[in-house]
Amino acid sequence: MAYYTISNYLQGVDNLNGDESKSPANIKVADLTDDVFNYIFRKGFALPEGSAIPAETLEKMRSEFRYWYPMDLRVSAKDLIPNHLTMALYNHAAVWDDEPDLWPRGYYTNGHIMVDAEKMSKSKGNFLMMLETINKFSADATRFACADAGDTLDDANFERSTANSAIVSLSNEAAWIKEVLVDADPSSYRSGDDLNFMDKVFENETNRLVKATEKCFEEMQFREGLQRGMVRDNDC
């Protein structure tokens, strides 16, 4: 993960094979010595003498790492708990043994993804890629269906019907907002600053749902957040 914070200087974009000739900072593999990495990633190390990498570039890379680290959240699959994720903890503890504040602050793991309660498979014709799904249902409807797919370690179930329903629900919501805020006749509004009992009940319930939804999202409970923020909001 630490490498990702400086990869834009080393590889740039569309350079998955690490072709050094495409390095935006013109950095060669041979230039990446232990002294260079120590300066970038560790504290208390001096600027490496005689490095082919300009001091200004090294300082930018060091600042980039210090800006992004530590990682607040690492999201991955549940099957990586006993290997990749555990080793990441060991690696951070070994490299930054004197800076535990740079160790990962949190992990969130999830199951695999099913489509309409079936395992994704090209042979079944139900294999969906993210961009394909967004183009078909829209980004908002895709987020809606992903949030509704589940919050636990069980495999998430992306339902096409939920994505389709989300298009209708979100479109109706947008139309209602436009009708109330844009198309309505202002002369029909009640005037004055005083709130009656029903106004206060509505405002309180809205604020309660906003706080409950925010809390769910902060805890990565997206399905429950969707229920509180979208479904129960309609009950107001």
PDB file of C-alpha atoms in Angstrom:
ATOM      1  CA  MET A   1       0.000   0.000   0.000  1.00  0.00           C
ATOM      2  CA  ALA A   2       2.884   2.373   0.692  1.00  0.00           C
ATOM      3  CA  TYR A   3       4.098   1.862  -2.868  1.00  0.00           C
ATOM      4  CA  TYR A   4       0.767   3.068  -4.230  1.00  0.00           C
ATOM      5  CA  THR A   5       1.371   6.505  -2.710  1.00  0.00           C
ATOM      6  CA  ILE A   6       4.377   7.097  -4.993  1.00  0.00           C
ATOM      7  CA  SER A   7       3.535   4.881  -7.975  1.00  0.00           C
ATOM      8  CA  ASN A   8       2.358   7.927  -9.927  1.00  0.00           C
ATOM      9  CA  TYR A   9       5.997   9.078 -10.027  1.00  0.00           C
ATOM     10  CA  LEU A  10       7.371   5.670 -10.978  1.00  0.00           C
ATOM     11  CA  GLN A  11       4.827   4.157 -13.345  1.00  0.00           C
ATOM     12  CA  GLY A  12       2.223   6.758 -14.171  1.00  0.00           C
ATOM     13  CA  VAL A  13      -0.933   5.359 -15.765  1.00  0.00           C
ATOM     14  CA  ASP A  14      -1.475   2.497 -18.221  1.00  0.00           C
ATOM     15  CA  ASN A  15       1.885   1.011 -17.302  1.00  0.00           C
ATOM     16  CA  LEU A  16       1.076  -2.202 -15.470  1.00  0.00           C
ATOM     17  CA  ASN A  17       4.292  -3.961 -16.504  1.00  0.00           C
ATOM     18  CA  GLY A  18       6.479  -1.306 -14.868  1.00  0.00           C
ATOM     19  CA  ASP A  19       8.167  -0.067 -18.041  1.00  0.00           C
ATOM     20  CA  GLU A  20      10.713   2.405 -16.656  1.00  0.00           C
ATOM     21  CA  SER A  21      10.804   4.312 -19.935  1.00  0.00           C
ATOM     22  CA  LYS A  22       7.269   5.534 -19.109  1.00  0.00           C
ATOM     23  CA  SER A  23       8.157   6.874 -15.671  1.00  0.00           C
ATOM     24  CA  PRO A  24       6.686  10.411 -15.384  1.00  0.00           C
ATOM     25  CA  ALA A  25       9.613  11.413 -13.157  1.00  0.00           C
ATOM     26  CA  ASN A  26      12.158   9.652 -15.392  1.00  0.00           C
ATOM     27  CA  ILE A  27      13.150   7.310 -12.562  1.00  0.00           C
ATOM     28  CA  LYS A  28      15.014   4.115 -13.423  1.00  0.00           C
ATOM     29  CA  VAL A  29      14.716   0.875 -11.483  1.00  0.00           C
ATOM     30  CA  ALA A  30      18.419   1.043 -10.643  1.00  0.00           C
ATOM     31  CA  ASP A  31      17.832   4.431  -8.997  1.00  0.00           C
ATOM     32  CA  LEU A  32      15.548   2.909  -6.361  1.00  0.00           C
ATOM     33  CA  THR A  33      18.142   2.023  -3.763  1.00  0.00           C
ATOM     34  CA  ASP A  34      17.573   1.180  -0.101  1.00  0.00           C
ATOM     35  CA  ASP A  35      18.706   4.689   0.808  1.00  0.00           C
ATOM     36  CA  VAL A  36      16.050   6.155  -1.473  1.00  0.00           C
ATOM     37  CA  PHE A  37      13.249   4.055   0.003  1.00  0.00           C
ATOM     38  CA  ASN A  38      14.453   4.728   3.543  1.00  0.00           C
ATOM     39  CA  TYR A  39      14.329   8.467   2.918  1.00  0.00           C
ATOM     40  CA  ILE A  40      10.856   8.295   1.366  1.00  0.00           C
ATOM     41  CA  PHE A  41       9.201   5.904   3.799  1.00  0.00           C
ATOM     42  CA  ARG A  42      11.132   6.191   7.085  1.00  0.00           C
ATOM     43  CA  LYS A  43      11.838   9.019   9.465  1.00  0.00           C
ATOM     44  CA  GLY A  44      15.322  10.036  10.554  1.00  0.00           C
ATOM     45  CA  PHE A  45      17.042   9.203   7.256  1.00  0.00           C
ATOM     46  CA  ALA A  46      19.001  11.878   5.409  1.00  0.00           C
ATOM     47  CA  LEU A  47      18.615  12.738   1.765  1.00  0.00           C
ATOM     48  CA  PRO A  48      20.601  10.045  -0.087  1.00  0.00           C
ATOM     49  CA  GLU A  49      23.870  11.387  -1.451  1.00  0.00           C
ATOM     50  CA  GLY A  50      24.680  10.864  -5.104  1.00  0.00           C
ATOM     51  CA  SER A  51      21.173   9.710  -5.993  1.00  0.00           C
ATOM     52  CA  ALA A  52      20.213  10.002  -9.652  1.00  0.00           C
ATOM     53  CA  ILE A  53      16.763  11.129  -8.524  1.00  0.00           C
ATOM     54  CA  PRO A  54      16.587  14.917  -7.996  1.00  0.00           C
ATOM     55  CA  ALA A  55      16.213  16.012  -4.377  1.00  0.00           C
ATOM     56  CA  GLU A  56      13.048  17.912  -5.272  1.00  0.00           C
ATOM     57  CA  THR A  57      11.446  14.734  -6.637  1.00  0.00           C
ATOM     58  CA  LEU A  58      12.457  12.724  -3.582  1.00  0.00           C
ATOM     59  CA  GLU A  59      10.959  15.353  -1.311  1.00  0.00           C
ATOM     60  CA  LYS A  60       7.700  15.315  -3.289  1.00  0.00           C
ATOM     61  CA  MET A  61       7.521  11.522  -3.022  1.00  0.00           C
ATOM     62  CA  ARG A  62       8.224  11.683   0.700  1.00  0.00           C
ATOM     63  CA  SER A  63       5.516  14.315   1.175  1.00  0.00           C
ATOM     64  CA  GLU A  64       3.098  12.244  -0.896  1.00  0.00           C
ATOM     65  CA  PHE A  65       3.622   9.232   1.344  1.00  0.00           C
ATOM     66  CA  ARG A  66       3.289  11.262   4.543  1.00  0.00           C
ATOM     67  CA  TYR A  67       0.101  12.844   3.230  1.00  0.00           C
ATOM     68  CA  TRP A  68      -1.676   9.562   2.480  1.00  0.00           C
ATOM     69  CA  TYR A  69      -0.396   7.405   5.336  1.00  0.00           C
ATOM     70  CA  PRO A  70      -1.531   5.794   7.486  1.00  0.00           C
ATOM     71  CA  MET A  71      -4.360   4.156   5.591  1.00  0.00           C
ATOM     72  CA  ASP A  72      -7.590   4.592   7.499  1.00  0.00           C
ATOM     73  CA  LEU A  73      -9.329   1.712   5.790  1.00  0.00           C
ATOM     74  CA  ARG A  74      -8.270  -1.286   3.716  1.00  0.00           C
ATOM     75  CA  VAL A  75     -11.146  -3.045   1.972  1.00  0.00           C
ATOM     76  CA  SER A  76     -10.640  -6.564   0.685  1.00  0.00           C
ATOM     77  CA  ALA A  77     -12.209 -10.013   0.372  1.00  0.00           C
ATOM     78  CA  LYS A  78     -12.791 -12.280   3.369  1.00  0.00           C
ATOM     79  CA  ASP A  79     -10.657 -15.078   1.912  1.00  0.00           C
ATOM     80  CA  LEU A  80      -7.592 -12.816   2.214  1.00  0.00           C
ATOM     81  CA  ILE A  81      -7.853 -12.471   5.995  1.00  0.00           C
ATOM     82  CA  PRO A  82      -5.485 -15.393   6.806  1.00  0.00           C
ATOM     83  CA  ASN A  83      -2.880 -14.425   4.200  1.00  0.00           C
ATOM     84  CA  HIS A  84      -2.636 -11.071   2.428  1.00  0.00           C
ATOM     85  CA  LEU A  85      -4.265  -8.922   5.099  1.00  0.00           C
ATOM     86  CA  THR A  86      -2.454 -10.603   7.983  1.00  0.00           C
ATOM     87  CA  MET A  87       0.891 -10.311   6.183  1.00  0.00           C
ATOM     88  CA  ALA A  88       0.187  -6.629   5.551  1.00  0.00           C
ATOM     89  CA  LEU A  89       0.004  -6.129   9.311  1.00  0.00           C
ATOM     90  CA  TYR A  90       3.274  -8.005   9.800  1.00  0.00           C
ATOM     91  CA  ASN A  91       4.973  -6.000   7.043  1.00  0.00           C
ATOM     92  CA  HIS A  92       3.874  -2.661   8.457  1.00  0.00           C
ATOM     93  CA  ALA A  93       4.991  -3.669  11.949  1.00  0.00           C
ATOM     94  CA  ALA A  94       8.383  -4.736  10.581  1.00  0.00           C
ATOM     95  CA  VAL A  95       9.044  -1.700   8.368  1.00  0.00           C
ATOM     96  CA  TRP A  96       7.645   0.943  10.736  1.00  0.00           C
ATOM     97  CA  ASP A  97       8.497  -0.694  14.052  1.00  0.00           C
ATOM     98  CA  ASP A  98       9.281   2.741  15.492  1.00  0.00           C
ATOM     99  CA  GLU A  99       6.182   4.418  14.014  1.00  0.00           C
ATOM    100  CA  PRO A 100       3.117   2.345  14.937  1.00  0.00           C
ATOM    101  CA  ASP A 101       0.941   5.315  14.012  1.00  0.00           C
ATOM    102  CA  LEU A 102       1.673   4.390  10.367  1.00  0.00           C
ATOM    103  CA  TRP A 103       0.190   0.910  10.728  1.00  0.00           C
ATOM    104  CA  PRO A 104      -3.242   0.231   9.148  1.00  0.00           C
ATOM    105  CA  ARG A 105      -6.040   1.745  11.204  1.00  0.00           C
ATOM    106  CA  GLY A 106      -8.807  -0.509   9.971  1.00  0.00           C
ATOM    107  CA  TYR A 107      -9.766  -3.393   7.711  1.00  0.00           C
ATOM    108  CA  TYR A 108     -13.163  -4.093   6.197  1.00  0.00           C
ATOM    109  CA  THR A 109     -13.764  -7.456   4.576  1.00  0.00           C
ATOM    110  CA  ASN A 110     -16.654  -8.689   2.503  1.00  0.00           C
ATOM    111  CA  GLY A 111     -17.795 -11.750   0.611  1.00  0.00           C
ATOM    112  CA  HIS A 112     -17.875 -12.348  -3.108  1.00  0.00           C
ATOM    113  CA  ILE A 113     -20.568 -11.020  -5.433  1.00  0.00           C
ATOM    114  CA  MET A 114     -23.496 -12.959  -6.816  1.00  0.00           C
ATOM    115  CA  VAL A 115     -25.925 -11.797  -9.476  1.00  0.00           C
ATOM    116  CA  ASP A 116     -29.595 -12.580  -8.902  1.00  0.00           C
ATOM    117  CA  ALA A 117     -28.644 -15.119  -6.201  1.00  0.00           C
ATOM    118  CA  GLU A 118     -26.326 -17.039  -8.541  1.00  0.00           C
ATOM    119  CA  LYS A 119     -22.546 -17.139  -8.644  1.00  0.00           C
ATOM    120  CA  MET A 120     -21.206 -14.950 -11.431  1.00  0.00           C
ATOM    121  CA  SER A 121     -20.073 -17.052 -14.379  1.00  0.00           C
ATOM    122  CA  LYS A 122     -19.397 -16.244 -18.004  1.00  0.00           C
ATOM    123  CA  SER A 123     -20.809 -19.637 -18.964  1.00  0.00           C
ATOM    124  CA  LYS A 124     -24.106 -18.683 -17.316  1.00  0.00           C
ATOM    125  CA  GLY A 125     -24.103 -15.328 -19.041  1.00  0.00           C
ATOM    126  CA  ASN A 126     -24.561 -13.422 -15.787  1.00  0.00           C
ATOM    127  CA  PHE A 127     -21.056 -11.969 -15.511  1.00  0.00           C
ATOM    128  CA  LEU A 128     -21.200  -8.212 -14.892  1.00  0.00           C
ATOM    129  CA  MET A 129     -18.319  -5.737 -14.961  1.00  0.00           C
ATOM    130  CA  MET A 130     -18.571  -2.439 -13.112  1.00  0.00           C
ATOM    131  CA  LEU A 131     -18.432  -0.185 -16.183  1.00  0.00           C
ATOM    132  CA  GLU A 132     -20.943  -2.367 -18.001  1.00  0.00           C
ATOM    133  CA  THR A 133     -23.305  -2.189 -15.028  1.00  0.00           C
ATOM    134  CA  ILE A 134     -22.989   1.590 -14.775  1.00  0.00           C
ATOM    135  CA  ASN A 135     -23.655   2.021 -18.487  1.00  0.00           C
ATOM    136  CA  LYS A 136     -26.720  -0.199 -18.245  1.00  0.00           C
ATOM    137  CA  PHE A 137     -28.321   1.020 -15.027  1.00  0.00           C
ATOM    138  CA  SER A 138     -26.552   4.366 -14.332  1.00  0.00           C
ATOM    139  CA  ALA A 139     -24.033   5.044 -11.574  1.00  0.00           C
ATOM    140  CA  ASP A 140     -26.671   5.971  -8.990  1.00  0.00           C
ATOM    141  CA  ALA A 141     -28.805   2.876  -9.569  1.00  0.00           C
ATOM    142  CA  THR A 142     -25.673   0.706  -9.455  1.00  0.00           C
ATOM    143  CA  ARG A 143     -24.697   2.221  -6.097  1.00  0.00           C
ATOM    144  CA  PHE A 144     -28.252   1.640  -4.884  1.00  0.00           C
ATOM    145  CA  ALA A 145     -28.207  -2.053  -5.847  1.00  0.00           C
ATOM    146  CA  CYS A 146     -24.695  -2.566  -4.450  1.00  0.00           C
ATOM    147  CA  ALA A 147     -25.730  -1.032  -1.132  1.00  0.00           C
ATOM    148  CA  ASP A 148     -28.797  -3.267  -1.030  1.00  0.00           C
ATOM    149  CA  ALA A 149     -26.711  -6.371  -1.815  1.00  0.00           C
ATOM    150  CA  GLY A 150     -25.760  -6.914   1.822  1.00  0.00           C
ATOM    151  CA  ASP A 151     -23.415  -5.824   4.605  1.00  0.00           C
ATOM    152  CA  THR A 152     -22.119  -9.037   6.157  1.00  0.00           C
ATOM    153  CA  LEU A 153     -19.341 -11.480   5.283  1.00  0.00           C
ATOM    154  CA  ASP A 154     -21.877 -13.469   3.292  1.00  0.00           C
ATOM    155  CA  ASP A 155     -21.653 -13.153  -0.478  1.00  0.00           C
ATOM    156  CA  ALA A 156     -23.368  -9.984  -1.665  1.00  0.00           C
ATOM    157  CA  ASN A 157     -26.319 -10.459  -3.984  1.00  0.00           C
ATOM    158  CA  PHE A 158     -26.552  -7.858  -6.756  1.00  0.00           C
ATOM    159  CA  GLU A 159     -30.088  -8.015  -8.143  1.00  0.00           C
ATOM    160  CA  ARG A 160     -30.827  -6.546 -11.549  1.00  0.00           C
ATOM    161  CA  SER A 161     -34.429  -5.975 -10.494  1.00  0.00           C
ATOM    162  CA  THR A 162     -33.210  -3.800  -7.608  1.00  0.00           C
ATOM    163  CA  ALA A 163     -31.114  -1.710  -9.987  1.00  0.00           C
ATOM    164  CA  ASN A 164     -34.095  -1.302 -12.314  1.00  0.00           C
ATOM    165  CA  SER A 165     -36.356  -0.375  -9.401  1.00  0.00           C
ATOM    166  CA  ALA A 166     -33.767   2.126  -8.225  1.00  0.00           C
ATOM    167  CA  ILE A 167     -33.946   3.933 -11.566  1.00  0.00           C
ATOM    168  CA  VAL A 168     -37.685   4.401 -11.061  1.00  0.00           C
ATOM    169  CA  SER A 169     -37.376   5.329  -7.371  1.00  0.00           C
ATOM    170  CA  LEU A 170     -34.603   7.862  -7.909  1.00  0.00           C
ATOM    171  CA  SER A 171     -36.349   9.360 -10.945  1.00  0.00           C
ATOM    172  CA  ASN A 172     -39.579   9.724  -8.965  1.00  0.00           C
ATOM    173  CA  GLU A 173     -37.652  11.301  -6.103  1.00  0.00           C
ATOM    174  CA  ALA A 174     -36.024  13.830  -8.446  1.00  0.00           C
ATOM    175  CA  ALA A 175     -39.389  14.596 -10.074  1.00  0.00           C
ATOM    176  CA  TRP A 176     -41.032  15.125  -6.672  1.00  0.00           C
ATOM    177  CA  ILE A 177     -38.263  17.464  -5.530  1.00  0.00           C
ATOM    178  CA  LYS A 178     -38.608  19.482  -8.731  1.00  0.00           C
ATOM    179  CA  GLU A 179     -42.372  19.621  -8.315  1.00  0.00           C
ATOM    180  CA  VAL A 180     -42.131  20.854  -4.736  1.00  0.00           C
ATOM    181  CA  LEU A 181     -39.177  23.236  -5.025  1.00  0.00           C
ATOM    182  CA  VAL A 182     -39.299  24.471  -8.617  1.00  0.00           C
ATOM    183  CA  ASP A 183     -42.746  24.047 -10.126  1.00  0.00           C
ATOM    184  CA  ALA A 184     -44.912  24.861  -7.105  1.00  0.00           C
ATOM    185  CA  ASP A 185     -46.635  28.231  -6.870  1.00  0.00           C
ATOM    186  CA  PRO A 186     -44.863  30.247  -4.135  1.00  0.00           C
ATOM    187  CA  SER A 187     -48.141  31.965  -3.303  1.00  0.00           C
ATOM    188  CA  SER A 188     -49.457  28.627  -2.039  1.00  0.00           C
ATOM    189  CA  TYR A 189     -46.749  28.419   0.620  1.00  0.00           C
ATOM    190  CA  ARG A 190     -47.539  29.209   4.222  1.00  0.00           C
ATOM    191  CA  SER A 191     -45.760  32.382   5.328  1.00  0.00           C
ATOM    192  CA  GLY A 192     -44.175  33.246   8.641  1.00  0.00           C
ATOM    193  CA  ASP A 193     -41.286  31.942  10.695  1.00  0.00           C
ATOM    194  CA  ASP A 194     -43.260  29.995  13.284  1.00  0.00           C
ATOM    195  CA  LEU A 195     -43.272  26.206  13.033  1.00  0.00           C
ATOM    196  CA  ASN A 196     -46.369  24.288  13.986  1.00  0.00           C
ATOM    197  CA  PHE A 197     -46.343  20.897  15.679  1.00  0.00           C
ATOM    198  CA  MET A 198     -46.282  18.907  12.431  1.00  0.00           C
ATOM    199  CA  ASP A 199     -43.424  21.036  11.091  1.00  0.00           C
ATOM    200  CA  LYS A 200     -41.368  20.203  14.164  1.00  0.00           C
ATOM    201  CA  VAL A 201     -42.195  16.499  13.950  1.00  0.00           C
ATOM    202  CA  PHE A 202     -41.192  16.400  10.276  1.00  0.00           C
ATOM    203  CA  GLU A 203     -37.954  18.309  10.893  1.00  0.00           C
ATOM    204  CA  ASN A 204     -37.033  16.138  13.866  1.00  0.00           C
ATOM    205  CA  GLU A 205     -37.711  12.886  12.004  1.00  0.00           C
ATOM    206  CA  THR A 206     -35.681  14.083   9.016  1.00  0.00           C
ATOM    207  CA  ASN A 207     -32.725  15.034  11.229  1.00  0.00           C
ATOM    208  CA  ARG A 208     -32.955  11.711  13.053  1.00  0.00           C
ATOM    209  CA  LEU A 209     -32.842   9.752   9.791  1.00  0.00           C
ATOM    210  CA  VAL A 210     -29.933  11.846   8.480  1.00  0.00           C
ATOM    211  CA  LYS A 211     -27.878  11.100  11.604  1.00  0.00           C
ATOM    212  CA  ALA A 212     -28.824   7.410  11.587  1.00  0.00           C
ATOM    213  CA  THR A 213     -27.943   7.103   7.893  1.00  0.00           C
ATOM    214  CA  GLU A 214     -24.611   8.861   8.365  1.00  0.00           C
ATOM    215  CA  LYS A 215     -23.762   6.541  11.268  1.00  0.00           C
ATOM    216  CA  CYS A 216     -24.537   3.475   9.121  1.00  0.00           C
ATOM    217  CA  PHE A 217     -22.292   4.701   6.304  1.00  0.00           C
ATOM    218  CA  GLU A 218     -19.460   5.465   8.728  1.00  0.00           C
ATOM    219  CA  GLU A 219     -19.721   1.868   9.961  1.00  0.00           C
ATOM    220  CA  MET A 220     -19.855   0.464   6.388  1.00  0.00           C
ATOM    221  CA  GLN A 221     -23.429  -0.740   6.950  1.00  0.00           C
ATOM    222  CA  PHE A 222     -24.622   0.389   3.535  1.00  0.00           C
ATOM    223  CA  ARG A 223     -27.770  -1.714   3.308  1.00  0.00           C
ATOM    224  CA  GLU A 224     -29.048  -0.476   6.649  1.00  0.00           C
ATOM    225  CA  GLY A 225     -28.053   3.047   5.645  1.00  0.00           C
ATOM    226  CA  LEU A 226     -30.033   2.690   2.437  1.00  0.00           C
ATOM    227  CA  GLN A 227     -33.061   1.523   4.400  1.00  0.00           C
ATOM    228  CA  ARG A 228     -32.849   4.433   6.814  1.00  0.00           C
ATOM    229  CA  GLY A 229     -31.975   7.126   4.307  1.00  0.00           C
ATOM    230  CA  MET A 230     -34.125   6.177   1.345  1.00  0.00           C
ATOM    231  CA  VAL A 231     -36.880   3.784   2.324  1.00  0.00           C
ATOM    232  CA  ARG A 232     -37.760   5.156   5.749  1.00  0.00           C
ATOM    233  CA  ASP A 233     -37.332   8.726   4.544  1.00  0.00           C
ATOM    234  CA  ASN A 234     -40.319   8.146   2.282  1.00  0.00           C
ATOM    235  CA  ASP A 235     -42.400   7.470   5.389  1.00  0.00           C
ATOM    236  CA  CYS A 236     -41.877  11.047   6.497  1.00  0.00           C
TER     237      CYS A 236
END
